[in-house]
Short mmCIF file of C-alpha atoms in Angstrom, two decimals:
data_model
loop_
_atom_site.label_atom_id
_atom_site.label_comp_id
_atom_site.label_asym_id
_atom_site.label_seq_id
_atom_site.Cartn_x
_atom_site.Cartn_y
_atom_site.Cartn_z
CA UNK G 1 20.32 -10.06 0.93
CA UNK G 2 20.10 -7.40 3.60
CA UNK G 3 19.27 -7.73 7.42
CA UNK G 4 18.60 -5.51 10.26
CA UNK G 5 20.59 -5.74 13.95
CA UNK G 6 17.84 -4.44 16.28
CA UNK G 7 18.57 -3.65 20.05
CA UNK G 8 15.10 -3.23 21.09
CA UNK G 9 14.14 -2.76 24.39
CA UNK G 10 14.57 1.70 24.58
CA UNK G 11 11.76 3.90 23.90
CA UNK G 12 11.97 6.92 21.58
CA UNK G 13 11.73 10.03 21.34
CA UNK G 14 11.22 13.18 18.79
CA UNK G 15 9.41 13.67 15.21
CA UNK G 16 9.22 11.94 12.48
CA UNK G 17 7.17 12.78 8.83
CA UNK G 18 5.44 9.88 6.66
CA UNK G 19 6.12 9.20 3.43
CA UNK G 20 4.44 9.88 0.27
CA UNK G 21 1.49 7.13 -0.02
CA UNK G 22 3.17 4.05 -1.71
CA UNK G 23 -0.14 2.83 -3.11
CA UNK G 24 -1.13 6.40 -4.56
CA UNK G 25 2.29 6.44 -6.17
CA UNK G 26 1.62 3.44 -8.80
CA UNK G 27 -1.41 4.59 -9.70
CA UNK G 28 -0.43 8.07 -10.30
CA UNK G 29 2.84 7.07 -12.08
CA UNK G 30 0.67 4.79 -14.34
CA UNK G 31 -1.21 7.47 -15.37
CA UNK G 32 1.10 9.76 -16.72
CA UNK G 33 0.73 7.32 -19.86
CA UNK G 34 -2.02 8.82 -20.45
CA UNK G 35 -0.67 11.95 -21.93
CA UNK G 36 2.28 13.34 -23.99
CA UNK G 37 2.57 16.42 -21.98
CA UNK G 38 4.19 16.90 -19.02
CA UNK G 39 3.37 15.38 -15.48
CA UNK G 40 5.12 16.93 -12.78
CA UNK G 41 4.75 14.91 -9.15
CA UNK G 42 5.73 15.48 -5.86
CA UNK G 43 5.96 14.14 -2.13
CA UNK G 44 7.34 10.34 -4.69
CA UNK G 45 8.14 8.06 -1.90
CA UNK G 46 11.98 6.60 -2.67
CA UNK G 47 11.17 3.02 -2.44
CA UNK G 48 11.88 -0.12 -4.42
CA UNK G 49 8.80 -0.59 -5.84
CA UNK G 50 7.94 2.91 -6.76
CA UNK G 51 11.97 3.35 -8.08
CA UNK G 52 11.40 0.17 -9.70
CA UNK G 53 8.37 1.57 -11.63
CA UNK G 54 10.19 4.87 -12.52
CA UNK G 55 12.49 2.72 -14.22
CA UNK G 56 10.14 0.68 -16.36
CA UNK G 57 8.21 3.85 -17.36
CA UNK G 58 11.87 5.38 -18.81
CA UNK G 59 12.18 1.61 -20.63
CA UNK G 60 9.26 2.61 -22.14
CA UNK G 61 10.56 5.78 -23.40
CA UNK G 62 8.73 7.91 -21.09
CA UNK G 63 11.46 10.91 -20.58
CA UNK G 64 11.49 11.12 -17.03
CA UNK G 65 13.40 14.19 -14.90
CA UNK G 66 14.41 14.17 -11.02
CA UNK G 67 13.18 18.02 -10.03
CA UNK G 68 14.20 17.30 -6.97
CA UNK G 69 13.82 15.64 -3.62
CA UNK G 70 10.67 13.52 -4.27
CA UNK G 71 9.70 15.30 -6.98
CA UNK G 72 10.35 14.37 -10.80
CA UNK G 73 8.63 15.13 -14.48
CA UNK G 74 7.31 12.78 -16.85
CA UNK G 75 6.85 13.47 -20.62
CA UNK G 76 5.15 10.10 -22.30
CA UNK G 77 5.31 11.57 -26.13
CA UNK G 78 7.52 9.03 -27.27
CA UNK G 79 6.45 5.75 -25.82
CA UNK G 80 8.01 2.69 -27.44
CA UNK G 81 5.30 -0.31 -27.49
CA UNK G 82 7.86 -2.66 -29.27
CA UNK G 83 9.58 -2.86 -25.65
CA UNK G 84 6.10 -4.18 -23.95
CA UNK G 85 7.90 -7.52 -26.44
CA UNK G 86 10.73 -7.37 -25.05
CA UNK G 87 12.33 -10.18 -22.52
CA UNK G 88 13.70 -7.30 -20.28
CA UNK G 89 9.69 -5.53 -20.32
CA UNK G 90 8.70 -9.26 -18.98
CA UNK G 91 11.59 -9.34 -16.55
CA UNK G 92 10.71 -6.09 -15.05
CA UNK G 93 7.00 -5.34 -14.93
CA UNK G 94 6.88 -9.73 -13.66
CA UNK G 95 8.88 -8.35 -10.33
CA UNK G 96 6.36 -5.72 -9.54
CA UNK G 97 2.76 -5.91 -8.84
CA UNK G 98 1.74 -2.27 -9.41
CA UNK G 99 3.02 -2.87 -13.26
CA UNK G 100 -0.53 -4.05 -13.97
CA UNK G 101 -2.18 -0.51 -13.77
CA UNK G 102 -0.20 0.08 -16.69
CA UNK G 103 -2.51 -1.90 -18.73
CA UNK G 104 -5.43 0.66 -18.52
CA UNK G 105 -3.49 3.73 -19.47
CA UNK G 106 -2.14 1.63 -22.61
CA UNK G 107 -4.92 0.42 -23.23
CA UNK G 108 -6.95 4.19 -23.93
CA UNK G 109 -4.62 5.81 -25.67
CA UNK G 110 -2.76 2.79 -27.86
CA UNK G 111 -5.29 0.53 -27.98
CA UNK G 112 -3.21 -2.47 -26.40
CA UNK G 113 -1.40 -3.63 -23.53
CA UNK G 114 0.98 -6.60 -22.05
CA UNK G 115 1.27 -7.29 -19.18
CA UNK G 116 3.33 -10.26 -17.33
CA UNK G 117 1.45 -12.28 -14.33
CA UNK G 118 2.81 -9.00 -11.37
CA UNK G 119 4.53 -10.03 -8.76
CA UNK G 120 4.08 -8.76 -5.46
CA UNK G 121 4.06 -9.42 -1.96
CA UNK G 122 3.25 -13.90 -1.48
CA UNK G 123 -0.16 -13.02 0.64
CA UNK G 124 -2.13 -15.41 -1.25
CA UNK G 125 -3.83 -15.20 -3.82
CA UNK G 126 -4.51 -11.97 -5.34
CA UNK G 127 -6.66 -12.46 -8.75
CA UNK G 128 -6.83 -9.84 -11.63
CA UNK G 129 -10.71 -10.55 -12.95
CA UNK G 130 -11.94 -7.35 -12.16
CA UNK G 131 -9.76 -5.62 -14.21
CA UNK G 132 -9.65 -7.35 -17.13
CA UNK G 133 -13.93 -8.21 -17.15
CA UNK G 134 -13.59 -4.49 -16.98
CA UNK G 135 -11.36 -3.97 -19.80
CA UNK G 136 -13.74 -6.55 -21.79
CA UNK G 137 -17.50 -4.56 -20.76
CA UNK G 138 -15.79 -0.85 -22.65
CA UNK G 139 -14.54 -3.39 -25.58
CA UNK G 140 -11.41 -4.87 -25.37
CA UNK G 141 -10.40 -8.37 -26.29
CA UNK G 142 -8.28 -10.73 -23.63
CA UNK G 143 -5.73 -13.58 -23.69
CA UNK G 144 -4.18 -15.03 -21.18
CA UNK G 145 -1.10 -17.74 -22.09
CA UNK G 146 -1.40 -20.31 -19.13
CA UNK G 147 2.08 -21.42 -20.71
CA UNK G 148 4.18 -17.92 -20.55
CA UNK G 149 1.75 -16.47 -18.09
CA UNK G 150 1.42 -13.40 -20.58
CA UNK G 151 -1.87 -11.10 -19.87
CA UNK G 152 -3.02 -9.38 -23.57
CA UNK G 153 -5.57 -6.46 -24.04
CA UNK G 154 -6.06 -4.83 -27.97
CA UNK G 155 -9.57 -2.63 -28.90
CA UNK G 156 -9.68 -0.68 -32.01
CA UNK G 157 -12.18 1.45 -30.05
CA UNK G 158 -13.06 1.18 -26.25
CA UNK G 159 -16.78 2.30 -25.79
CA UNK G 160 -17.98 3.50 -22.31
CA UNK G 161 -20.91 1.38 -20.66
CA UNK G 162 -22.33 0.20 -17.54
CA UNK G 163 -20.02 -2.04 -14.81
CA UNK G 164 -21.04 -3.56 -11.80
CA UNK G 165 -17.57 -4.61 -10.39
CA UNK G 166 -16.95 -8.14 -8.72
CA UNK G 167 -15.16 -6.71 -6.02
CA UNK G 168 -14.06 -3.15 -4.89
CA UNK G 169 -10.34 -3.57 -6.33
CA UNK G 170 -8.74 -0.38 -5.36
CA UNK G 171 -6.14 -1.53 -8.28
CA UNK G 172 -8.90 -2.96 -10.47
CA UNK G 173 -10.89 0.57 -10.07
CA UNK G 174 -7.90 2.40 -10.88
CA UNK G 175 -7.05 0.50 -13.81
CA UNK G 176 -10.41 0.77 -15.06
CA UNK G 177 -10.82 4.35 -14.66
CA UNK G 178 -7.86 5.29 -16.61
CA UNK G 179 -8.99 3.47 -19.45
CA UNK G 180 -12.47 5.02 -19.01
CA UNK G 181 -11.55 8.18 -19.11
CA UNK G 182 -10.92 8.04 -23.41
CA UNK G 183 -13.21 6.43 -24.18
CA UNK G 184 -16.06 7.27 -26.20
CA UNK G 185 -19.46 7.81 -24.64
CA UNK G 186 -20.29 7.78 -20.34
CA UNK G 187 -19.04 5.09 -17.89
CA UNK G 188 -20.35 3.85 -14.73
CA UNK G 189 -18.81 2.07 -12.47
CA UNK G 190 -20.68 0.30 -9.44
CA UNK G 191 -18.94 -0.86 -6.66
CA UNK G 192 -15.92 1.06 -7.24
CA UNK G 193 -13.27 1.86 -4.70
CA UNK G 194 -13.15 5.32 -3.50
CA UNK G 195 -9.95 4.54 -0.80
CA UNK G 196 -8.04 8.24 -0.68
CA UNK G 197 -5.57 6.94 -3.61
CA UNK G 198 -8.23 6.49 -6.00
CA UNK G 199 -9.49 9.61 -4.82
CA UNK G 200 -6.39 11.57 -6.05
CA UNK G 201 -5.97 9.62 -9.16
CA UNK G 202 -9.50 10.82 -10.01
CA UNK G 203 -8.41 14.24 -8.85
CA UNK G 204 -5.69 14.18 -11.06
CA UNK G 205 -7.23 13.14 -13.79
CA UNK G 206 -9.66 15.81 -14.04
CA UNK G 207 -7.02 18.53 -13.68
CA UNK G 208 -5.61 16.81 -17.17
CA UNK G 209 -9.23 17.42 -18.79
CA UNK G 210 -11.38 14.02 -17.76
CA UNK G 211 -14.93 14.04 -16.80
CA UNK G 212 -15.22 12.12 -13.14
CA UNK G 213 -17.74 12.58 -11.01
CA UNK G 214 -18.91 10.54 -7.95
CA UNK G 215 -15.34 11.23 -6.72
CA UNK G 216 -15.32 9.63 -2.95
CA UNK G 217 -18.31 7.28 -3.63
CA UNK G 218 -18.72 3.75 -4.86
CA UNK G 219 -20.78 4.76 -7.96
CA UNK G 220 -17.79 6.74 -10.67
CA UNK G 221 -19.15 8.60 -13.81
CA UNK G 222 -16.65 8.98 -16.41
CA UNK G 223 -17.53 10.78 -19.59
CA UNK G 224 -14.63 10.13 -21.92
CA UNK G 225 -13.07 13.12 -23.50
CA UNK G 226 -10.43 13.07 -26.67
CA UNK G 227 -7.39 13.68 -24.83
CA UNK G 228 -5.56 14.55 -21.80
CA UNK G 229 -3.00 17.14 -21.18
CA UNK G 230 -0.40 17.91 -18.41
CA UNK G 231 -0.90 18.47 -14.54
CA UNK G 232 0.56 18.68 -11.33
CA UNK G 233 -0.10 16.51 -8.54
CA UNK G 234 1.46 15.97 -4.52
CA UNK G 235 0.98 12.24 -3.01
CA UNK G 236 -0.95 12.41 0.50
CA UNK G 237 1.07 11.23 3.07
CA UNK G 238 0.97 7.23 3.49
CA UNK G 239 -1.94 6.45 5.85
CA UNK G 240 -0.15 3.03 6.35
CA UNK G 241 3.23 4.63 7.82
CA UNK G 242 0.98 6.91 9.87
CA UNK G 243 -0.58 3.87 11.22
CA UNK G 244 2.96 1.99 12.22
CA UNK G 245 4.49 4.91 13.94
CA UNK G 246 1.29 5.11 15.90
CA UNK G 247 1.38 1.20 16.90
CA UNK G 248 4.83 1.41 17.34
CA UNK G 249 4.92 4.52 19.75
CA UNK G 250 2.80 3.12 21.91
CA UNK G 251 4.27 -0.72 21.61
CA UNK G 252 7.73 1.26 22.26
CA UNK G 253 6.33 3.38 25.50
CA UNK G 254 7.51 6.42 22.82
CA UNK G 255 6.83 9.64 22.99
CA UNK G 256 6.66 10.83 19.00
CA UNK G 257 4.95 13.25 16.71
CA UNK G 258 4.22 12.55 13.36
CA UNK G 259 3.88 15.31 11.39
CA UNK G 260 1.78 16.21 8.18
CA UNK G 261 -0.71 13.55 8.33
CA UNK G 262 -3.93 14.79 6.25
CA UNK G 263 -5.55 13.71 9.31
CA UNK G 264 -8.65 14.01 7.39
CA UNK G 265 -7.93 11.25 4.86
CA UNK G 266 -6.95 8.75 7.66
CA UNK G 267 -10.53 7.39 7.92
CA UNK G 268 -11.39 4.98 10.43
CA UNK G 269 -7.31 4.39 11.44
CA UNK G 270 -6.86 6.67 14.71
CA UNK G 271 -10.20 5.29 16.47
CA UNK G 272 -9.61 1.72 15.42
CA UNK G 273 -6.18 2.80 17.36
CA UNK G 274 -8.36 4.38 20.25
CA UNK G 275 -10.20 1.24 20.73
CA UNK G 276 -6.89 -0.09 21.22
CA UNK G 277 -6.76 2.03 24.33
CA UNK G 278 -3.78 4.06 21.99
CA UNK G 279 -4.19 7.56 23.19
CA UNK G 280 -2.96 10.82 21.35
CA UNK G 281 -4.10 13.87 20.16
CA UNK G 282 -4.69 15.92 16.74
CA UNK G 283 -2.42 18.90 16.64
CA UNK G 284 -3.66 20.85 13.48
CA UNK G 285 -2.58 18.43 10.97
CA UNK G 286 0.38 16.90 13.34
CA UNK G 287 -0.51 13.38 15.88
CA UNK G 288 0.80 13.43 19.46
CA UNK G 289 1.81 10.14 21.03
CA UNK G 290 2.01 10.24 24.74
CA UNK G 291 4.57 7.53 26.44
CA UNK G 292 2.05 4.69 27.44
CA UNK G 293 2.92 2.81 30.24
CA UNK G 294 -0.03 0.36 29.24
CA UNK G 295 -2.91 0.76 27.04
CA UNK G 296 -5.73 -1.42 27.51
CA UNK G 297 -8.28 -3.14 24.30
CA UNK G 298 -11.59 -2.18 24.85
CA UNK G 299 -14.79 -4.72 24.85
CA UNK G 300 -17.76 -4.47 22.92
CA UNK G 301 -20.98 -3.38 24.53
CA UNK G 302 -22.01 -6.47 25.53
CA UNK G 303 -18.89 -7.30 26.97
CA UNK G 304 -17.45 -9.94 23.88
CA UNK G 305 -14.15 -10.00 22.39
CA UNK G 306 -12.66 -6.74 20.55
CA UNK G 307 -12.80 -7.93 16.75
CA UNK G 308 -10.69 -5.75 14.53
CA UNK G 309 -11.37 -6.91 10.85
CA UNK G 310 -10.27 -5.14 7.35
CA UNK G 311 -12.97 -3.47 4.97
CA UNK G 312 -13.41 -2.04 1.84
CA UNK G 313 -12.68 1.73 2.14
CA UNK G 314 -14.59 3.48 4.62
CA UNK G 315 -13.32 0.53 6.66
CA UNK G 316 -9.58 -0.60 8.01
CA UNK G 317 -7.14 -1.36 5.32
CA UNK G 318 -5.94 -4.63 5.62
CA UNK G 319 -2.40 -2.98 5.27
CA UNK G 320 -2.87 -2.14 8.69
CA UNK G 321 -3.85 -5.63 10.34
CA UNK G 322 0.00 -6.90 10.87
CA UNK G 323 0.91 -3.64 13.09
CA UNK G 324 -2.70 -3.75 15.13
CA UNK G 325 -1.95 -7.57 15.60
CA UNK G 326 1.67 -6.79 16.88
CA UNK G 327 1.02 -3.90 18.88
CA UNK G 328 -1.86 -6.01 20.76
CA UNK G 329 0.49 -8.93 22.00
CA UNK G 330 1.84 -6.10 24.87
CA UNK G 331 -1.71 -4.40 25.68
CA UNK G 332 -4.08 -5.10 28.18
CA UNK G 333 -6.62 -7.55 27.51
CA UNK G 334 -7.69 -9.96 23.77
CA UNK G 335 -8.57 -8.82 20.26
CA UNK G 336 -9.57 -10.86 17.29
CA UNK G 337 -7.81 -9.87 14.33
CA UNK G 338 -9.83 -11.05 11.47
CA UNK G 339 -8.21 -10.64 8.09
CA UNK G 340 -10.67 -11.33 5.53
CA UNK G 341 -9.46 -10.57 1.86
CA UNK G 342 -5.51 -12.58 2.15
CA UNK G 343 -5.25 -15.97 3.27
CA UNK G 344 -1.75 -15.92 3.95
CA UNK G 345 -1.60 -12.22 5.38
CA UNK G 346 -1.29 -13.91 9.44
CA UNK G 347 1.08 -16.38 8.89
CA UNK G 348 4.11 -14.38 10.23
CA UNK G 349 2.35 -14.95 13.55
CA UNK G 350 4.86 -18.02 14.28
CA UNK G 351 7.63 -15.55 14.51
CA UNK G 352 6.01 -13.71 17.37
CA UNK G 353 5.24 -16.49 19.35
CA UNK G 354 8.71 -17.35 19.03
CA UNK G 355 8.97 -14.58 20.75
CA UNK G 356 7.14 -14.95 23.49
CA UNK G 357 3.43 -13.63 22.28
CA UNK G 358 0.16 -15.38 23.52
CA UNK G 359 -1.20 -16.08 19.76
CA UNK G 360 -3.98 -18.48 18.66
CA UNK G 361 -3.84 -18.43 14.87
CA UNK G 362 -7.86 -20.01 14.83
CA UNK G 363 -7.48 -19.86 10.50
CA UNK G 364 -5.93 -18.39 8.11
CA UNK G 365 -7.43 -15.30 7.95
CA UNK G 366 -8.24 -14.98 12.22
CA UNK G 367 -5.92 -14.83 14.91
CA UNK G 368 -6.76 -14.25 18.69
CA UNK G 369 -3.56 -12.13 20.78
CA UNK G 370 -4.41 -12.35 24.48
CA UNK G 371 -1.95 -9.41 25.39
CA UNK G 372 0.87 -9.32 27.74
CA UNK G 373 -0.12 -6.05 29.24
CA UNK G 374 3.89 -5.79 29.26
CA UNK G 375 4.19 -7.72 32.19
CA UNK G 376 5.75 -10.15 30.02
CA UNK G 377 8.14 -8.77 27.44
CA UNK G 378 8.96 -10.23 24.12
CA UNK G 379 11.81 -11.75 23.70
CA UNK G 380 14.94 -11.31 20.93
CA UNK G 381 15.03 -13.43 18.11
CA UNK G 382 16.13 -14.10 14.46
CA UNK G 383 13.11 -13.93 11.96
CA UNK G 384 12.76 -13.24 8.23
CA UNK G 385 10.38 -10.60 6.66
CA UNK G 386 7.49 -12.18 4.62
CA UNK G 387 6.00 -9.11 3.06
CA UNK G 388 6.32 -5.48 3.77
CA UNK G 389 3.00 -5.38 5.84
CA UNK G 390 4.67 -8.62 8.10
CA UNK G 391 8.00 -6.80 7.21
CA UNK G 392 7.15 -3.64 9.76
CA UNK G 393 5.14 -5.42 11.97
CA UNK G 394 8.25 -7.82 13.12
CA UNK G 395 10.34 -4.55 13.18
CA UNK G 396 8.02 -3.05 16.19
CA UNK G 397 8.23 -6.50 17.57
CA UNK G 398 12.01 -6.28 17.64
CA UNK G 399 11.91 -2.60 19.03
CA UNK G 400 10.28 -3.52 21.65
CA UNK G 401 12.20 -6.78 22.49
CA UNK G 402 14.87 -6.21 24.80
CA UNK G 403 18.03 -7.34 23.56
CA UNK G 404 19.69 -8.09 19.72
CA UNK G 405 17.31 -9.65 17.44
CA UNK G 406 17.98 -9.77 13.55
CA UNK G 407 15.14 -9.27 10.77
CA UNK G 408 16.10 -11.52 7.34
CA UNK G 409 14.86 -10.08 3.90
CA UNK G 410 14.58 -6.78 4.85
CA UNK G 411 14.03 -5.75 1.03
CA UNK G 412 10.69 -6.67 1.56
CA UNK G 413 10.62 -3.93 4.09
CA UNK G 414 12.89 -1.92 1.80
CA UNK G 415 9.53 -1.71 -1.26
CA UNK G 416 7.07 -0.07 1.50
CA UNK G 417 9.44 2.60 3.88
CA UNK G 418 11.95 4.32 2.80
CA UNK G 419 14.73 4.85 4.78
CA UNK G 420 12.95 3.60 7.77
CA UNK G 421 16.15 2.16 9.76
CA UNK G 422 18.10 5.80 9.28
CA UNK G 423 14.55 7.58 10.42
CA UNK G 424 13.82 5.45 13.58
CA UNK G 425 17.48 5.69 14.51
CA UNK G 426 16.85 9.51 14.35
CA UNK G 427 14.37 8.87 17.13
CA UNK G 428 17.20 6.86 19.50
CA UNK G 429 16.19 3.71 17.67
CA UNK G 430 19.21 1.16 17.34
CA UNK G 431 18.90 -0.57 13.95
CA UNK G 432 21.88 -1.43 12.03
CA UNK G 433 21.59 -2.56 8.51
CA UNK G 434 23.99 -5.23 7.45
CA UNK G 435 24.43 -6.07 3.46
#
């Protein structure tokens, strides 16, 4: 198990470019299943859980070809469904939760799919229904064995139909669109995510010969076609890295620019940071962080309590809460952090009042942070990293500590940023990573 030596307490300095979007990246991989012909993406974030997915889709007997940096070929004309029997299919596609969009894709074009119970980030509880009531409304029959935990999907024929979806699942939508899209007859799907990943899946899929429409809305059309043929496709830039280095900076007192953001598919991100009193500006598609000596939380009209709360997509991804709760423990002034869809998403919060923050975990999904306005600076401490969200959050925490603190379980970190220790360090950060 690895850890990170921090020696917080120095601010930083210079530019630094996102990664390709993690969450993009499993959906897209998925869906090369959907084809024999080639796939060729780029901008493939190097990170456990996407590497870890590369590798399962080869088990599978997808031929799959490193271009070059980032960027790699997939050819799914010989997939091998006796391996979705196999113990080592269960061992792998049990360690990562993004295996479970492989269901959809197997689904159209086999007419079956296995799938362990993912794993994943422990956030609570994170349920599957709206995938597989989904899967059931175009035709499909389900198991579930309680005793090997073993999730089954078979249709002779999948038939498209009306859906009103529970929730909007970005992963559920996702999963359901892909095995939409050959089916026979029109699909709609209500309540549907339309967060930029499921965007560019939907993208993507048309350039391979689907029929979406509704693209960006919560109401999908999907008139399924035969087949699907070969594409291209570049990941956006992860919105969620974009929104660390931006807490960071300004927890830091950096000055950084982060480069190649697709500012337009950020959202609602830079003026939830604005009502952080984070300032910056938009150079063409480039952010500017100014050093911030403080930044204050702004107040609501009336004069109550900054709430900043997660929301289905055009709202704040929840991905995001962990860094806006950090970076508030040194602002000016209180915020109510209300995390709505995990129930154990906050509970790092022990680890910065270790430190020294001014925390009031109220629940499990609200915390109040009555900020330090940095007259009051964290202090150094050993801690262990949760989930990746938590993960990064406690890594800006020990940035800004002065003195050596360590960070435990940094392979949580390790499935959400790639090479984030060797790019802060770039920027005068001092983190040393210790097997």
């Amino acid at each position: 198990m690895a850890t990170f030596e921090v020696r917080g307490g120095r601010p930083l300095h210079g530019g630094i470019t996102p990664q390709g979007a993690k969450n993009e990246a499993l959906q897209i991989l998925c869906a090369v299943l959907l084809t024999p012909e080639k796939v060729t993406v780029s901008n493939v974030p190097a990170i456990v859980d996407v590497l870890q997915l590369i590798e399962l889709l080869e088990c599978l007997g997808v031929r799959v070809e490193k271009l070059g940096e980032g960027t790699y070929s997939f050819e799914a004309r010989n997939v091998d469904l006796d391996y979705l029997k196999t113990d080592d299919y269960r061992r792998r596609a049990a360690r990562l939760r993004g295996s479970v969009m492989l269901i959809g894709p197997l689904l159209a074009r086999f007419g079956k799919g296995y799938i362990p119970k993912p794993g994943g980030d422990k956030i609570g509880r994170r349920r599957l229904d709206t995938h597989f009531l989904g899967f059931q409304k175009l035709g499909a029959r389900f198991d579930f064995d309680t005793g090997t935990h073993f999730y089954t999907v078979e249709a002779d024929r999948l038939k498209g139909c009306y859906m009103l979806l529970d929730e909007a699942s970005v992963t559920g939508t996702a999963n359901i669109v892909m095995a939409a899209v050959l089916a026979e007859g029109t699909t709609t799907v209500y309540n549907a995510a339309c967060e930029p990943y499921v965007q560019q899946l939907c993208r993507m899929l048309n350039r391979m010969g689907a029929k979406i429409s509704g693209i960006a809305s919560n109401l999908l059309t999907i008139e399924g076609v035969k087949e699907l043929g070969g594409t291209t496709h570049r990941m956006l830039p992860d919105m969620i890295e974009v929104g660390s280095f931006i807490g960071m900076a300004a927890m830091t007192g950096s000055e950084i620019t982060i480069r190649d953001v697709s500012y337009d598919n950020l959202g609602i991100i830079p003026a939830q940071f604005r009502r952080m009193g984070i300032r910056f500006e938009q150079r063409g598609d480039d952010i500017y962080i100014p050093r911030h000596e403080h930044y204050e939380i702004e107040s609501f009209i009336d004069g109550s309590i900054m709430t900043i709360a997660d929301a289905p997509w055009p709202g704040l991804t929840p991905d995001l809460l962990s860094v806006f709760l950090v970076v508030a423990t040194q602002a000016k002034g209180s915020v109510l952090i209300h995390q709505k869809m995990f129930e154990s998403r906050l509970f790092f919060v022990d680890k910065l009042i270790d430190m020294g923050a001014q925390i009031i975990l109220c629940d499990p999904h609200r915390a109040t942070v009555i900020g330090h306005d940095r007259q009051i600076r964290l202090r150094p401490t050993t801690m262990t990293s949760p989930d990746i969200r938590a993960g990064v959050a406690l890594l800006i925490a020990a940035l800004s500590a002065e003195g050596r603190s360590v960070i435990q379980n940094v392979e949580q970190i390790d499935r959400g940023y790639q090479n984030i220790d060797g790019r802060l360090n770039a920027l005068g950060a001092d983190i040393r990573r210790i097997e």
